[in-house]
Each structure stands twice: as C-alpha cells, then as structure tokens.
Amino acid sequence: MSEYFDQYLTVLAFGAFGAVLVAGLLGLASLIRPSNPTPAKLETYESGIDPIGGGYSQTHIRYYVFALLFLIFDVEAVFIFPWALKLESLGAFALWEMFIFIGILLMGLLYTIRKGVLKWE
Amino acid sequence: MIPLVAVEINFYLLLVLKILAITGVMLGGSLPIIFGELKISAHMQSRVGPYYAGGRWGWAQPMADGLKFFQKEDLVPAAADRQVYKLAPYLLMVSTLAVFVIIPFSPDLIAADLDLGIFFALAISSLSTLGVLMAGWSSGNKYSLIGGLRAAAQIIAYELPLVLAVIGVVIQAGTLSMVGIVEAQIDMGVPFLIGGQAVAFVIFFIASLAELNRTPFDLPIAESELVMGYLTEYSGFRFTTFFLAEYAGVVAISAIASTLFLGGYGFWGLDSALFGPFVLAAKVGILAFLMIWIRWTWPRMREDQLQTLAWKWLIPISLANIMVTAIFKVVF
C-alpha cells in the first residue's frame, strides 16, 4: 500500500514540477524581457489587416458526431484493457464474448460511415 | 523509529533527484532533436541549415533560439481570455513531464514503475489535448479557433488507433507495466515488432504522428494556411513552452514506442543494467529520425482524408489486430 502511495506521489511531484518549471522560466524571462504593450500590439493578428468581426465567431464544428462515437469506443477501450490482461486465464469463453462485443461496436461504426458523416459537404 | 525516518528522507531526496534527472533527459533529448530537425530538413532540401551559432555545424542554434525567445516581449491579445490563455502552456508541460514517469531506461532506472504503466501514459498524454484546445479557444483569433478545433477532431480520431494498437501488446505481454512489457520481449527473444505486433507498430506510429500534430497530420498548425493555428497569438517564452513540449513529446512517444515494440532498453548480448539507457536512446534516435524524414518528404493531408484514414482504416485494422492476437494467445 505504501509503495502504491509513493508511486503516485512521484507522479504528482512530476506534474507539479512541470507547472513550477513553466512558472519559473516565465518569471525569469519577465525580469529581462521588455514590456511595452500598445493597443496596436494587442490587436488580434489577422495576417496584417485589421481584424474583421470577433475572434469568437460562429464556427461549424465538423465531425461532432464522431466525438459521440469516440466516447463509445473509448469506453470500449477501458473494457478491453482488463480483458486483455486476464485473457490467458479466462480462455475461449472470454474470446467469444469480446468478439461479439467488438462486432456490435463495428456495426455502429459501419452505420455512421454509411450515413455519410465522413463526407465533407 | 530512526531507520524509518531515514527511509522517508531517502524517498524525498530520491524524488528530487529523479525529477532533476528526468528534466535533464527531457531537455537533453529535445535539443538534439530540434537541432537534428534543422539540419536534416536542410540537407533534405539541399540547404546547409544552421551554420554560425556555436561554431562547428552551428550546433548551438536551438539554445540560441531559446535565449532569443527568452528576451522577447510577452503579449496577451486584448481579445484573449486572459486566464485560460495563460493556463494552457502549464497544462501542456505538466502532461508532457508526467508521461516521462513511466519510461524505463533500464530495469531499475525508472521514476515509478506503475502497475498501470502504459495505460497511465495514454491517459495523462490526452491532457495535452485540453491544453491545445484551451490555447485555440482563448486566443480570440479565428486562425487559433480553427486550429484548436482541428486539433481536437484529429486527436479524437487518432487516440483510438493509438490505444487499440497498445492493446495488442498488452495481450501478448500480459501486463501493463512498462518494465514488464520489456521483460516479456527479452524473455521471448525478439521485440514485439518482429514477434507478432508489426501491424500494431505501424498503426501506433501513424497515430502518434497525428497526436503530435506532425506532418502529414499538421493541419492544426498548418503554417501556410492557419499561420501556426492555435499558436498564432502566442509570443515570447510562452510560445517556447509549446515548442519545447512538442519536441519533448517526440522524445516521450518515441521512447514509449521503443519500449512497447522495439524491446526498450534490451538488446541482444548487451547488459540491460549497464547499456539500457544507451540502447533506448539509440532506438529513440531512430524513431525521431523517421518522424523528421516523414515531415520533410510528405505533403499535408486534407481534413476529410485524415478522418477517413482513422475511422475507415486504422480503427478497424487495429480491432482486427486485437482479435488475431487474442486468438493466438488463447489457442497457442
């Protein structure tokens, strides 16, 4: 149990150090870099011309259907990992079960592709 | 009680040493790859590349670039969402550094050999997607917004082949631990690339190119159409953080691919404990060279081609790979 805790403490420490590294370097840079913002500098960049409209304009989010499909497949991946680890001891029964599971999911993928979600119109 | 306290101190001291060592590996791995990218791309295009910085071959060019960015003004656009804009690089660096925790340099030289191993690496590396999306959204710039959305769509599509390709390895090795996976390959005598996971390796490599936003999957940054996409508004050292995280990502994912498919720190006839880190470095170098080679020879894909490749080809093939691997595991 203690070793388990230590391992994830290591992970936490690494993550925290990543943030400290960025903060430290940015802080160090702020000591020597100039800071002279003017309205023209702070304007949104649009290849040199004055920006037209706002930056948060309406955008068509393509492939949002696949974001839903991704969710399903990602959950599937979470199910497959424990299955993959214990496959040897579970044997043929687990094999058939997973084939049926993956088969059903593949049908869903096939349906989405046949619906023409991948076509850009 | 005294020995227990001593152990505690040792753990924290060791932790600090580990963090410093891994940060050194991250920088010491990224800078040669940045330099390699400059030089190799130049030679592939019949140019000389960096020549003056540092004297011979211009070896100090990446450091000179870093120092230059260090003293550049750091602008936050007036239209930007300040907090989110500033938070994005932190998220990227945190996830990049955390991935290094599970990379084994030799049987004992590993920050923490988690039981979850590769699963943890896949989980924590998707955190960087969030950083990219935050950068794209918060800049308040049309290029950045489109770049961020493209990155999200792309990483969603290629996350699945990446994960599913790994499952083939997990079935064959029977463990998620990175050291365990390497030991399984050493026991078998050949790396998984030869020993049955060649298809998975190709899928993993293609998907990792997409995860790193490298050509032919560099639509999110697409210099010639989106002006660096989600990085358009970033300047000074904040930009450098993204840049550094990208190349550290190349090192990390090459090391993970080497560990999963190329036998990691193991090599025939060499003592892993002694030569492990050098063997791994050589394999990382080969994979990084492959990535640079692909970047400078292939054109960028179109968005719908990119999605079609992932959903119509890579995901079904990687599922088929899982089934075939499972059959072999159970039957033989």
PDB file of N, CA and C in Angstrom, chain A residues 6-11 14-15 17-19 22-23 25 29 32-34 36-37 41-42 44-47 52 54-56 59 63 66 70 73 80-81 83-85 87-88 95 99 102 106 109 113 118 120, chain B residues 11 15 19 22-23 70-74 76-79 81 90 93-94 97 101 113-114 116 119-120 137-138 140-143 145 156 160 163 167 171 174-176 232-233 237 303-304 307 311-312 319 323 326:
ATOM      1  N   ASP A   6       3.525   5.884  -2.735  1.00  0.00           N
ATOM      2  CA  ASP A   6       4.765   6.545  -3.146  1.00  0.00           C
ATOM      3  C   ASP A   6       4.821   6.740  -4.654  1.00  0.00           C
ATOM      4  N   GLN A   7       4.363   5.710  -5.393  1.00  0.00           N
ATOM      5  CA  GLN A   7       4.413   5.794  -6.855  1.00  0.00           C
ATOM      6  C   GLN A   7       3.587   6.959  -7.371  1.00  0.00           C
ATOM      7  N   TYR A   8       2.378   7.100  -6.799  1.00  0.00           N
ATOM      8  CA  TYR A   8       1.529   8.173  -7.316  1.00  0.00           C
ATOM      9  C   TYR A   8       1.933   9.521  -6.754  1.00  0.00           C
ATOM     10  N   LEU A   9       2.643   9.507  -5.614  1.00  0.00           N
ATOM     11  CA  LEU A   9       3.250  10.741  -5.121  1.00  0.00           C
ATOM     12  C   LEU A   9       4.312  11.215  -6.111  1.00  0.00           C
ATOM     13  N   THR A  10       5.053  10.258  -6.674  1.00  0.00           N
ATOM     14  CA  THR A  10       6.044  10.596  -7.699  1.00  0.00           C
ATOM     15  C   THR A  10       5.375  11.253  -8.898  1.00  0.00           C
ATOM     16  N   VAL A  11       4.265  10.656  -9.341  1.00  0.00           N
ATOM     17  CA  VAL A  11       3.539  11.213 -10.480  1.00  0.00           C
ATOM     18  C   VAL A  11       3.102  12.640 -10.173  1.00  0.00           C
ATOM     19  N   PHE A  14       5.985  15.046 -10.235  1.00  0.00           N
ATOM     20  CA  PHE A  14       6.415  15.367 -11.598  1.00  0.00           C
ATOM     21  C   PHE A  14       5.472  16.382 -12.231  1.00  0.00           C
ATOM     22  N   GLY A  15       4.170  16.159 -12.063  1.00  0.00           N
ATOM     23  CA  GLY A  15       3.196  17.101 -12.617  1.00  0.00           C
ATOM     24  C   GLY A  15       3.383  18.482 -12.023  1.00  0.00           C
ATOM     25  N   PHE A  17       6.052  19.708 -10.721  1.00  0.00           N
ATOM     26  CA  PHE A  17       7.295  20.316 -11.165  1.00  0.00           C
ATOM     27  C   PHE A  17       7.154  20.877 -12.585  1.00  0.00           C
ATOM     28  N   GLY A  18       6.330  20.227 -13.415  1.00  0.00           N
ATOM     29  CA  GLY A  18       6.073  20.765 -14.754  1.00  0.00           C
ATOM     30  C   GLY A  18       5.538  22.178 -14.670  1.00  0.00           C
ATOM     31  N   ALA A  19       4.561  22.400 -13.765  1.00  0.00           N
ATOM     32  CA  ALA A  19       3.982  23.733 -13.588  1.00  0.00           C
ATOM     33  C   ALA A  19       5.019  24.701 -13.033  1.00  0.00           C
ATOM     34  N   VAL A  22       7.473  25.834 -15.783  1.00  0.00           N
ATOM     35  CA  VAL A  22       6.940  26.876 -16.664  1.00  0.00           C
ATOM     36  C   VAL A  22       6.884  28.202 -15.920  1.00  0.00           C
ATOM     37  N   ALA A  23       6.365  28.181 -14.674  1.00  0.00           N
ATOM     38  CA  ALA A  23       6.232  29.413 -13.903  1.00  0.00           C
ATOM     39  C   ALA A  23       7.605  30.036 -13.654  1.00  0.00           C
ATOM     40  N   LEU A  25      10.462  29.645 -15.375  1.00  0.00           N
ATOM     41  CA  LEU A  25      11.100  30.184 -16.573  1.00  0.00           C
ATOM     42  C   LEU A  25      10.399  31.456 -17.037  1.00  0.00           C
ATOM     43  N   ALA A  29      12.075  35.038 -17.279  1.00  0.00           N
ATOM     44  CA  ALA A  29      12.042  35.811 -18.529  1.00  0.00           C
ATOM     45  C   ALA A  29      11.455  37.193 -18.291  1.00  0.00           C
ATOM     46  N   ILE A  32      13.923  40.045 -17.567  1.00  0.00           N
ATOM     47  CA  ILE A  32      14.801  40.653 -18.576  1.00  0.00           C
ATOM     48  C   ILE A  32      14.069  41.089 -19.834  1.00  0.00           C
ATOM     49  N   ARG A  33      12.840  40.615 -20.032  1.00  0.00           N
ATOM     50  CA  ARG A  33      12.197  40.983 -21.292  1.00  0.00           C
ATOM     51  C   ARG A  33      11.555  42.370 -21.169  1.00  0.00           C
ATOM     52  N   PRO A  34      11.433  43.080 -22.288  1.00  0.00           N
ATOM     53  CA  PRO A  34      10.744  44.376 -22.245  1.00  0.00           C
ATOM     54  C   PRO A  34       9.247  44.165 -22.111  1.00  0.00           C
ATOM     55  N   ASN A  36       6.100  46.562 -23.106  1.00  0.00           N
ATOM     56  CA  ASN A  36       5.650  47.864 -23.594  1.00  0.00           C
ATOM     57  C   ASN A  36       4.447  47.676 -24.494  1.00  0.00           C
ATOM     58  N   PRO A  37       3.316  47.207 -23.906  1.00  0.00           N
ATOM     59  CA  PRO A  37       2.161  46.926 -24.753  1.00  0.00           C
ATOM     60  C   PRO A  37       1.502  48.205 -25.267  1.00  0.00           C
ATOM     61  N   LYS A  41      -0.250  46.578 -30.727  1.00  0.00           N
ATOM     62  CA  LYS A  41       0.382  45.275 -30.490  1.00  0.00           C
ATOM     63  C   LYS A  41      -0.623  44.254 -29.986  1.00  0.00           C
ATOM     64  N   LEU A  42      -1.592  44.746 -29.195  1.00  0.00           N
ATOM     65  CA  LEU A  42      -2.521  43.816 -28.559  1.00  0.00           C
ATOM     66  C   LEU A  42      -3.695  43.458 -29.460  1.00  0.00           C
ATOM     67  N   THR A  44      -5.811  41.632 -32.366  1.00  0.00           N
ATOM     68  CA  THR A  44      -5.802  40.255 -32.874  1.00  0.00           C
ATOM     69  C   THR A  44      -5.077  40.196 -34.210  1.00  0.00           C
ATOM     70  N   TYR A  45      -4.246  39.174 -34.372  1.00  0.00           N
ATOM     71  CA  TYR A  45      -3.464  39.045 -35.600  1.00  0.00           C
ATOM     72  C   TYR A  45      -4.304  38.423 -36.708  1.00  0.00           C
ATOM     73  N   GLU A  46      -4.352  39.131 -37.829  1.00  0.00           N
ATOM     74  CA  GLU A  46      -5.028  38.523 -38.983  1.00  0.00           C
ATOM     75  C   GLU A  46      -4.219  38.794 -40.239  1.00  0.00           C
ATOM     76  N   SER A  47      -2.984  38.346 -40.218  1.00  0.00           N
ATOM     77  CA  SER A  47      -2.083  38.471 -41.363  1.00  0.00           C
ATOM     78  C   SER A  47      -1.902  39.914 -41.808  1.00  0.00           C
ATOM     79  N   ILE A  52     -11.494  41.506 -38.832  1.00  0.00           N
ATOM     80  CA  ILE A  52     -12.903  41.688 -39.210  1.00  0.00           C
ATOM     81  C   ILE A  52     -13.753  40.837 -38.284  1.00  0.00           C
ATOM     82  N   GLY A  54     -15.392  39.476 -34.566  1.00  0.00           N
ATOM     83  CA  GLY A  54     -14.709  38.998 -33.360  1.00  0.00           C
ATOM     84  C   GLY A  54     -13.988  37.690 -33.613  1.00  0.00           C
ATOM     85  N   GLY A  55     -13.100  37.333 -32.701  1.00  0.00           N
ATOM     86  CA  GLY A  55     -12.389  36.069 -32.825  1.00  0.00           C
ATOM     87  C   GLY A  55     -13.271  34.891 -32.469  1.00  0.00           C
ATOM     88  N   TYR A  56     -14.264  35.132 -31.606  1.00  0.00           N
ATOM     89  CA  TYR A  56     -15.146  34.036 -31.168  1.00  0.00           C
ATOM     90  C   TYR A  56     -16.360  33.967 -32.089  1.00  0.00           C
ATOM     91  N   THR A  59     -18.676  29.050 -35.533  1.00  0.00           N
ATOM     92  CA  THR A  59     -17.881  28.099 -36.303  1.00  0.00           C
ATOM     93  C   THR A  59     -18.650  26.793 -36.404  1.00  0.00           C
ATOM     94  N   TYR A  63     -17.517  17.055 -37.665  1.00  0.00           N
ATOM     95  CA  TYR A  63     -17.228  15.753 -37.044  1.00  0.00           C
ATOM     96  C   TYR A  63     -17.647  15.681 -35.582  1.00  0.00           C
ATOM     97  N   PHE A  66     -18.607  12.290 -34.552  1.00  0.00           N
ATOM     98  CA  PHE A  66     -17.532  11.368 -34.200  1.00  0.00           C
ATOM     99  C   PHE A  66     -17.059  11.557 -32.773  1.00  0.00           C
ATOM    100  N   PHE A  70     -16.526   8.551 -30.510  1.00  0.00           N
ATOM    101  CA  PHE A  70     -15.266   8.417 -29.782  1.00  0.00           C
ATOM    102  C   PHE A  70     -15.531   8.015 -28.337  1.00  0.00           C
ATOM    103  N   PHE A  73     -16.289   4.334 -28.178  1.00  0.00           N
ATOM    104  CA  PHE A  73     -15.118   3.498 -28.412  1.00  0.00           C
ATOM    105  C   PHE A  73     -14.108   3.611 -27.284  1.00  0.00           C
ATOM    106  N   ILE A  80     -11.715  -3.218 -22.670  1.00  0.00           N
ATOM    107  CA  ILE A  80     -10.823  -4.201 -23.281  1.00  0.00           C
ATOM    108  C   ILE A  80      -9.549  -4.393 -22.459  1.00  0.00           C
ATOM    109  N   PHE A  81      -9.062  -3.329 -21.815  1.00  0.00           N
ATOM    110  CA  PHE A  81      -7.791  -3.440 -21.097  1.00  0.00           C
ATOM    111  C   PHE A  81      -7.789  -4.554 -20.041  1.00  0.00           C
ATOM    112  N   TRP A  83      -9.730  -7.101 -19.866  1.00  0.00           N
ATOM    113  CA  TRP A  83      -9.915  -8.342 -20.618  1.00  0.00           C
ATOM    114  C   TRP A  83      -8.585  -8.810 -21.199  1.00  0.00           C
ATOM    115  N   ALA A  84      -7.814  -7.863 -21.783  1.00  0.00           N
ATOM    116  CA  ALA A  84      -6.542  -8.209 -22.406  1.00  0.00           C
ATOM    117  C   ALA A  84      -5.560  -8.751 -21.378  1.00  0.00           C
ATOM    118  N   LEU A  85      -5.618  -8.209 -20.149  1.00  0.00           N
ATOM    119  CA  LEU A  85      -4.672  -8.642 -19.123  1.00  0.00           C
ATOM    120  C   LEU A  85      -4.955 -10.056 -18.659  1.00  0.00           C
ATOM    121  N   LEU A  87      -6.704 -12.427 -20.278  1.00  0.00           N
ATOM    122  CA  LEU A  87      -7.176 -13.290 -21.368  1.00  0.00           C
ATOM    123  C   LEU A  87      -6.694 -14.732 -21.213  1.00  0.00           C
ATOM    124  N   GLU A  88      -5.438 -14.916 -20.821  1.00  0.00           N
ATOM    125  CA  GLU A  88      -4.856 -16.247 -20.791  1.00  0.00           C
ATOM    126  C   GLU A  88      -5.598 -17.162 -19.811  1.00  0.00           C
ATOM    127  N   LEU A  95     -12.879 -14.953 -25.123  1.00  0.00           N
ATOM    128  CA  LEU A  95     -12.577 -14.622 -26.512  1.00  0.00           C
ATOM    129  C   LEU A  95     -13.852 -14.391 -27.310  1.00  0.00           C
ATOM    130  N   PHE A  99     -15.434 -10.929 -29.018  1.00  0.00           N
ATOM    131  CA  PHE A  99     -15.739 -10.864 -30.450  1.00  0.00           C
ATOM    132  C   PHE A  99     -17.129 -10.296 -30.669  1.00  0.00           C
ATOM    133  N   ILE A 102     -17.031  -6.488 -29.753  1.00  0.00           N
ATOM    134  CA  ILE A 102     -16.377  -5.666 -30.788  1.00  0.00           C
ATOM    135  C   ILE A 102     -17.231  -5.653 -32.051  1.00  0.00           C
ATOM    136  N   LEU A 106     -18.491  -2.457 -34.098  1.00  0.00           N
ATOM    137  CA  LEU A 106     -18.107  -2.254 -35.501  1.00  0.00           C
ATOM    138  C   LEU A 106     -19.332  -1.952 -36.351  1.00  0.00           C
ATOM    139  N   LEU A 109     -20.020   1.613 -36.058  1.00  0.00           N
ATOM    140  CA  LEU A 109     -19.079   2.402 -36.867  1.00  0.00           C
ATOM    141  C   LEU A 109     -19.479   2.365 -38.341  1.00  0.00           C
ATOM    142  N   ILE A 113     -20.517   5.477 -40.881  1.00  0.00           N
ATOM    143  CA  ILE A 113     -19.826   5.765 -42.137  1.00  0.00           C
ATOM    144  C   ILE A 113     -20.825   5.741 -43.296  1.00  0.00           C
ATOM    145  N   LEU A 118     -18.578  11.067 -42.789  1.00  0.00           N
ATOM    146  CA  LEU A 118     -17.194  11.379 -43.169  1.00  0.00           C
ATOM    147  C   LEU A 118     -17.114  12.267 -44.400  1.00  0.00           C
ATOM    148  N   TRP A 120     -17.374  15.489 -46.600  1.00  0.00           N
ATOM    149  CA  TRP A 120     -17.292  16.937 -46.333  1.00  0.00           C
ATOM    150  C   TRP A 120     -18.141  17.661 -47.376  1.00  0.00           C
TER     151      TRP A 120
ATOM    152  N   PHE B  11      13.459   8.720   0.342  1.00  0.00           N
ATOM    153  CA  PHE B  11      12.451   8.736  -0.719  1.00  0.00           C
ATOM    154  C   PHE B  11      12.319  10.129  -1.328  1.00  0.00           C
ATOM    155  N   LEU B  15      13.291  11.453  -4.913  1.00  0.00           N
ATOM    156  CA  LEU B  15      12.268  12.069  -5.761  1.00  0.00           C
ATOM    157  C   LEU B  15      12.824  13.316  -6.432  1.00  0.00           C
ATOM    158  N   ILE B  19      13.372  13.890 -10.409  1.00  0.00           N
ATOM    159  CA  ILE B  19      12.773  14.992 -11.165  1.00  0.00           C
ATOM    160  C   ILE B  19      13.849  15.748 -11.930  1.00  0.00           C
ATOM    161  N   ILE B  22      15.060  13.558 -14.851  1.00  0.00           N
ATOM    162  CA  ILE B  22      14.113  13.453 -15.959  1.00  0.00           C
ATOM    163  C   ILE B  22      13.998  14.775 -16.706  1.00  0.00           C
ATOM    164  N   THR B  23      14.048  15.903 -15.963  1.00  0.00           N
ATOM    165  CA  THR B  23      14.036  17.198 -16.645  1.00  0.00           C
ATOM    166  C   THR B  23      15.257  17.319 -17.545  1.00  0.00           C
ATOM    167  N   PHE B  70      13.595  34.027 -24.958  1.00  0.00           N
ATOM    168  CA  PHE B  70      13.617  34.356 -23.545  1.00  0.00           C
ATOM    169  C   PHE B  70      13.518  35.863 -23.322  1.00  0.00           C
ATOM    170  N   GLN B  71      14.094  36.649 -24.221  1.00  0.00           N
ATOM    171  CA  GLN B  71      14.107  38.105 -24.006  1.00  0.00           C
ATOM    172  C   GLN B  71      13.104  38.835 -24.891  1.00  0.00           C
ATOM    173  N   LYS B  72      12.152  38.072 -25.473  1.00  0.00           N
ATOM    174  CA  LYS B  72      11.146  38.716 -26.319  1.00  0.00           C
ATOM    175  C   LYS B  72       9.947  39.140 -25.483  1.00  0.00           C
ATOM    176  N   GLU B  73       9.284  40.183 -25.938  1.00  0.00           N
ATOM    177  CA  GLU B  73       8.111  40.672 -25.231  1.00  0.00           C
ATOM    178  C   GLU B  73       7.017  39.609 -25.254  1.00  0.00           C
ATOM    179  N   ASP B  74       6.282  39.520 -24.141  1.00  0.00           N
ATOM    180  CA  ASP B  74       5.239  38.510 -23.984  1.00  0.00           C
ATOM    181  C   ASP B  74       3.889  39.202 -24.077  1.00  0.00           C
ATOM    182  N   VAL B  76      -0.241  39.445 -24.525  1.00  0.00           N
ATOM    183  CA  VAL B  76      -1.537  38.787 -24.388  1.00  0.00           C
ATOM    184  C   VAL B  76      -2.542  39.664 -25.136  1.00  0.00           C
ATOM    185  N   PRO B  77      -3.115  39.151 -26.223  1.00  0.00           N
ATOM    186  CA  PRO B  77      -4.014  39.989 -27.026  1.00  0.00           C
ATOM    187  C   PRO B  77      -5.179  40.519 -26.192  1.00  0.00           C
ATOM    188  N   ALA B  78      -5.637  41.721 -26.542  1.00  0.00           N
ATOM    189  CA  ALA B  78      -6.733  42.337 -25.792  1.00  0.00           C
ATOM    190  C   ALA B  78      -7.998  41.487 -25.880  1.00  0.00           C
ATOM    191  N   ALA B  79      -8.180  40.777 -27.014  1.00  0.00           N
ATOM    192  CA  ALA B  79      -9.407  39.998 -27.197  1.00  0.00           C
ATOM    193  C   ALA B  79      -9.350  38.654 -26.476  1.00  0.00           C
ATOM    194  N   ASP B  81      -8.997  35.540 -23.744  1.00  0.00           N
ATOM    195  CA  ASP B  81      -9.489  35.175 -22.414  1.00  0.00           C
ATOM    196  C   ASP B  81      -8.245  34.940 -21.548  1.00  0.00           C
ATOM    197  N   TYR B  90       0.868  25.673 -19.211  1.00  0.00           N
ATOM    198  CA  TYR B  90       1.125  24.889 -17.999  1.00  0.00           C
ATOM    199  C   TYR B  90       0.606  23.464 -18.166  1.00  0.00           C
ATOM    200  N   MET B  93       2.833  21.356 -20.394  1.00  0.00           N
ATOM    201  CA  MET B  93       4.101  20.957 -19.803  1.00  0.00           C
ATOM    202  C   MET B  93       3.883  19.905 -18.717  1.00  0.00           C
ATOM    203  N   VAL B  94       2.823  20.078 -17.913  1.00  0.00           N
ATOM    204  CA  VAL B  94       2.535  19.109 -16.848  1.00  0.00           C
ATOM    205  C   VAL B  94       2.329  17.728 -17.436  1.00  0.00           C
ATOM    206  N   LEU B  97       5.654  16.257 -18.897  1.00  0.00           N
ATOM    207  CA  LEU B  97       6.619  15.800 -17.895  1.00  0.00           C
ATOM    208  C   LEU B  97       6.106  14.548 -17.187  1.00  0.00           C
ATOM    209  N   VAL B 101       7.379   9.764 -16.369  1.00  0.00           N
ATOM    210  CA  VAL B 101       7.466   8.980 -15.136  1.00  0.00           C
ATOM    211  C   VAL B 101       7.595   7.495 -15.431  1.00  0.00           C
ATOM    212  N   ASP B 113       7.638   2.582 -11.575  1.00  0.00           N
ATOM    213  CA  ASP B 113       7.109   1.516 -12.428  1.00  0.00           C
ATOM    214  C   ASP B 113       5.669   1.233 -12.011  1.00  0.00           C
ATOM    215  N   LEU B 114       4.749   2.089 -12.481  1.00  0.00           N
ATOM    216  CA  LEU B 114       3.338   1.947 -12.107  1.00  0.00           C
ATOM    217  C   LEU B 114       2.776   0.635 -12.639  1.00  0.00           C
ATOM    218  N   LEU B 116      -0.170   0.452 -13.639  1.00  0.00           N
ATOM    219  CA  LEU B 116      -0.993   0.879 -14.772  1.00  0.00           C
ATOM    220  C   LEU B 116      -0.144   1.219 -15.989  1.00  0.00           C
ATOM    221  N   PHE B 119      -1.140   2.391 -19.625  1.00  0.00           N
ATOM    222  CA  PHE B 119      -2.494   2.957 -19.527  1.00  0.00           C
ATOM    223  C   PHE B 119      -2.426   4.371 -18.962  1.00  0.00           C
ATOM    224  N   PHE B 120      -1.590   4.552 -17.941  1.00  0.00           N
ATOM    225  CA  PHE B 120      -1.385   5.863 -17.341  1.00  0.00           C
ATOM    226  C   PHE B 120      -0.823   6.834 -18.376  1.00  0.00           C
ATOM    227  N   TRP B 137      -8.983  28.224 -28.210  1.00  0.00           N
ATOM    228  CA  TRP B 137     -10.207  28.943 -27.900  1.00  0.00           C
ATOM    229  C   TRP B 137      -9.917  30.301 -27.281  1.00  0.00           C
ATOM    230  N   SER B 138      -8.956  30.335 -26.330  1.00  0.00           N
ATOM    231  CA  SER B 138      -8.784  31.539 -25.519  1.00  0.00           C
ATOM    232  C   SER B 138      -8.096  32.667 -26.280  1.00  0.00           C
ATOM    233  N   GLY B 140      -8.870  34.108 -28.938  1.00  0.00           N
ATOM    234  CA  GLY B 140      -9.795  35.058 -29.541  1.00  0.00           C
ATOM    235  C   GLY B 140      -9.415  35.399 -30.963  1.00  0.00           C
ATOM    236  N   ASN B 141      -8.894  34.412 -31.682  1.00  0.00           N
ATOM    237  CA  ASN B 141      -8.398  34.625 -33.033  1.00  0.00           C
ATOM    238  C   ASN B 141      -9.006  33.536 -33.918  1.00  0.00           C
ATOM    239  N   LYS B 142      -9.368  33.920 -35.147  1.00  0.00           N
ATOM    240  CA  LYS B 142     -10.041  32.926 -35.997  1.00  0.00           C
ATOM    241  C   LYS B 142      -9.116  31.772 -36.361  1.00  0.00           C
ATOM    242  N   TYR B 143      -7.867  32.095 -36.688  1.00  0.00           N
ATOM    243  CA  TYR B 143      -6.900  31.032 -37.012  1.00  0.00           C
ATOM    244  C   TYR B 143      -6.782  30.051 -35.843  1.00  0.00           C
ATOM    245  N   LEU B 145      -8.845  29.507 -33.371  1.00  0.00           N
ATOM    246  CA  LEU B 145     -10.059  28.746 -33.114  1.00  0.00           C
ATOM    247  C   LEU B 145     -10.156  27.555 -34.069  1.00  0.00           C
ATOM    248  N   ILE B 156      -9.053  13.232 -31.295  1.00  0.00           N
ATOM    249  CA  ILE B 156     -10.135  12.285 -31.007  1.00  0.00           C
ATOM    250  C   ILE B 156     -10.039  11.092 -31.953  1.00  0.00           C
ATOM    251  N   LEU B 160      -7.925   6.659 -30.664  1.00  0.00           N
ATOM    252  CA  LEU B 160      -8.428   5.283 -30.651  1.00  0.00           C
ATOM    253  C   LEU B 160      -7.461   4.286 -31.271  1.00  0.00           C
ATOM    254  N   VAL B 163      -4.640   3.732 -28.789  1.00  0.00           N
ATOM    255  CA  VAL B 163      -4.979   2.890 -27.635  1.00  0.00           C
ATOM    256  C   VAL B 163      -5.164   1.440 -28.072  1.00  0.00           C
ATOM    257  N   ILE B 167      -3.262  -2.291 -27.106  1.00  0.00           N
ATOM    258  CA  ILE B 167      -3.907  -3.460 -26.508  1.00  0.00           C
ATOM    259  C   ILE B 167      -3.310  -4.756 -27.048  1.00  0.00           C
ATOM    260  N   ILE B 171      -1.993  -7.703 -24.625  1.00  0.00           N
ATOM    261  CA  ILE B 171      -2.412  -9.111 -24.675  1.00  0.00           C
ATOM    262  C   ILE B 171      -1.184 -10.011 -24.707  1.00  0.00           C
ATOM    263  N   GLY B 174       0.814  -9.555 -21.373  1.00  0.00           N
ATOM    264  CA  GLY B 174       0.046  -9.927 -20.193  1.00  0.00           C
ATOM    265  C   GLY B 174       0.234  -8.981 -19.026  1.00  0.00           C
ATOM    266  N   THR B 175       0.749  -7.788 -19.283  1.00  0.00           N
ATOM    267  CA  THR B 175       0.922  -6.809 -18.206  1.00  0.00           C
ATOM    268  C   THR B 175       0.851  -5.400 -18.782  1.00  0.00           C
ATOM    269  N   LEU B 176       0.548  -4.434 -17.901  1.00  0.00           N
ATOM    270  CA  LEU B 176       0.534  -3.032 -18.338  1.00  0.00           C
ATOM    271  C   LEU B 176       1.823  -2.322 -17.941  1.00  0.00           C
ATOM    272  N   THR B 232      -0.911  30.994 -33.006  1.00  0.00           N
ATOM    273  CA  THR B 232      -0.782  32.283 -33.688  1.00  0.00           C
ATOM    274  C   THR B 232      -0.507  33.436 -32.726  1.00  0.00           C
ATOM    275  N   GLU B 233      -1.277  33.512 -31.636  1.00  0.00           N
ATOM    276  CA  GLU B 233      -1.181  34.671 -30.755  1.00  0.00           C
ATOM    277  C   GLU B 233      -0.106  34.542 -29.692  1.00  0.00           C
ATOM    278  N   PHE B 237       8.299  33.648 -24.417  1.00  0.00           N
ATOM    279  CA  PHE B 237       8.622  32.368 -23.802  1.00  0.00           C
ATOM    280  C   PHE B 237       7.422  31.435 -23.705  1.00  0.00           C
ATOM    281  N   GLU B 303      -8.440  17.561 -44.415  1.00  0.00           N
ATOM    282  CA  GLU B 303      -9.144  17.203 -43.184  1.00  0.00           C
ATOM    283  C   GLU B 303      -9.992  15.929 -43.339  1.00  0.00           C
ATOM    284  N   ASP B 304     -10.726  15.816 -44.462  1.00  0.00           N
ATOM    285  CA  ASP B 304     -11.597  14.638 -44.591  1.00  0.00           C
ATOM    286  C   ASP B 304     -10.791  13.373 -44.885  1.00  0.00           C
ATOM    287  N   GLN B 307      -9.653  12.149 -41.478  1.00  0.00           N
ATOM    288  CA  GLN B 307     -10.694  11.459 -40.714  1.00  0.00           C
ATOM    289  C   GLN B 307     -10.977  10.091 -41.320  1.00  0.00           C
ATOM    290  N   TRP B 311     -10.902   6.509 -39.274  1.00  0.00           N
ATOM    291  CA  TRP B 311     -12.124   5.771 -38.961  1.00  0.00           C
ATOM    292  C   TRP B 311     -12.348   4.587 -39.875  1.00  0.00           C
ATOM    293  N   LYS B 312     -11.958   4.716 -41.159  1.00  0.00           N
ATOM    294  CA  LYS B 312     -12.234   3.617 -42.090  1.00  0.00           C
ATOM    295  C   LYS B 312     -11.123   2.579 -42.102  1.00  0.00           C
ATOM    296  N   LEU B 319      -8.627  -3.130 -34.533  1.00  0.00           N
ATOM    297  CA  LEU B 319      -9.541  -4.079 -33.880  1.00  0.00           C
ATOM    298  C   LEU B 319      -9.269  -5.501 -34.373  1.00  0.00           C
ATOM    299  N   MET B 323      -8.112  -8.949 -32.312  1.00  0.00           N
ATOM    300  CA  MET B 323      -8.755 -10.268 -32.401  1.00  0.00           C
ATOM    301  C   MET B 323      -7.750 -11.345 -32.761  1.00  0.00           C
ATOM    302  N   ALA B 326      -5.498 -12.042 -29.896  1.00  0.00           N
ATOM    303  CA  ALA B 326      -6.211 -12.773 -28.841  1.00  0.00           C
ATOM    304  C   ALA B 326      -6.347 -14.246 -29.203  1.00  0.00           C
TER     305      ALA B 326
END
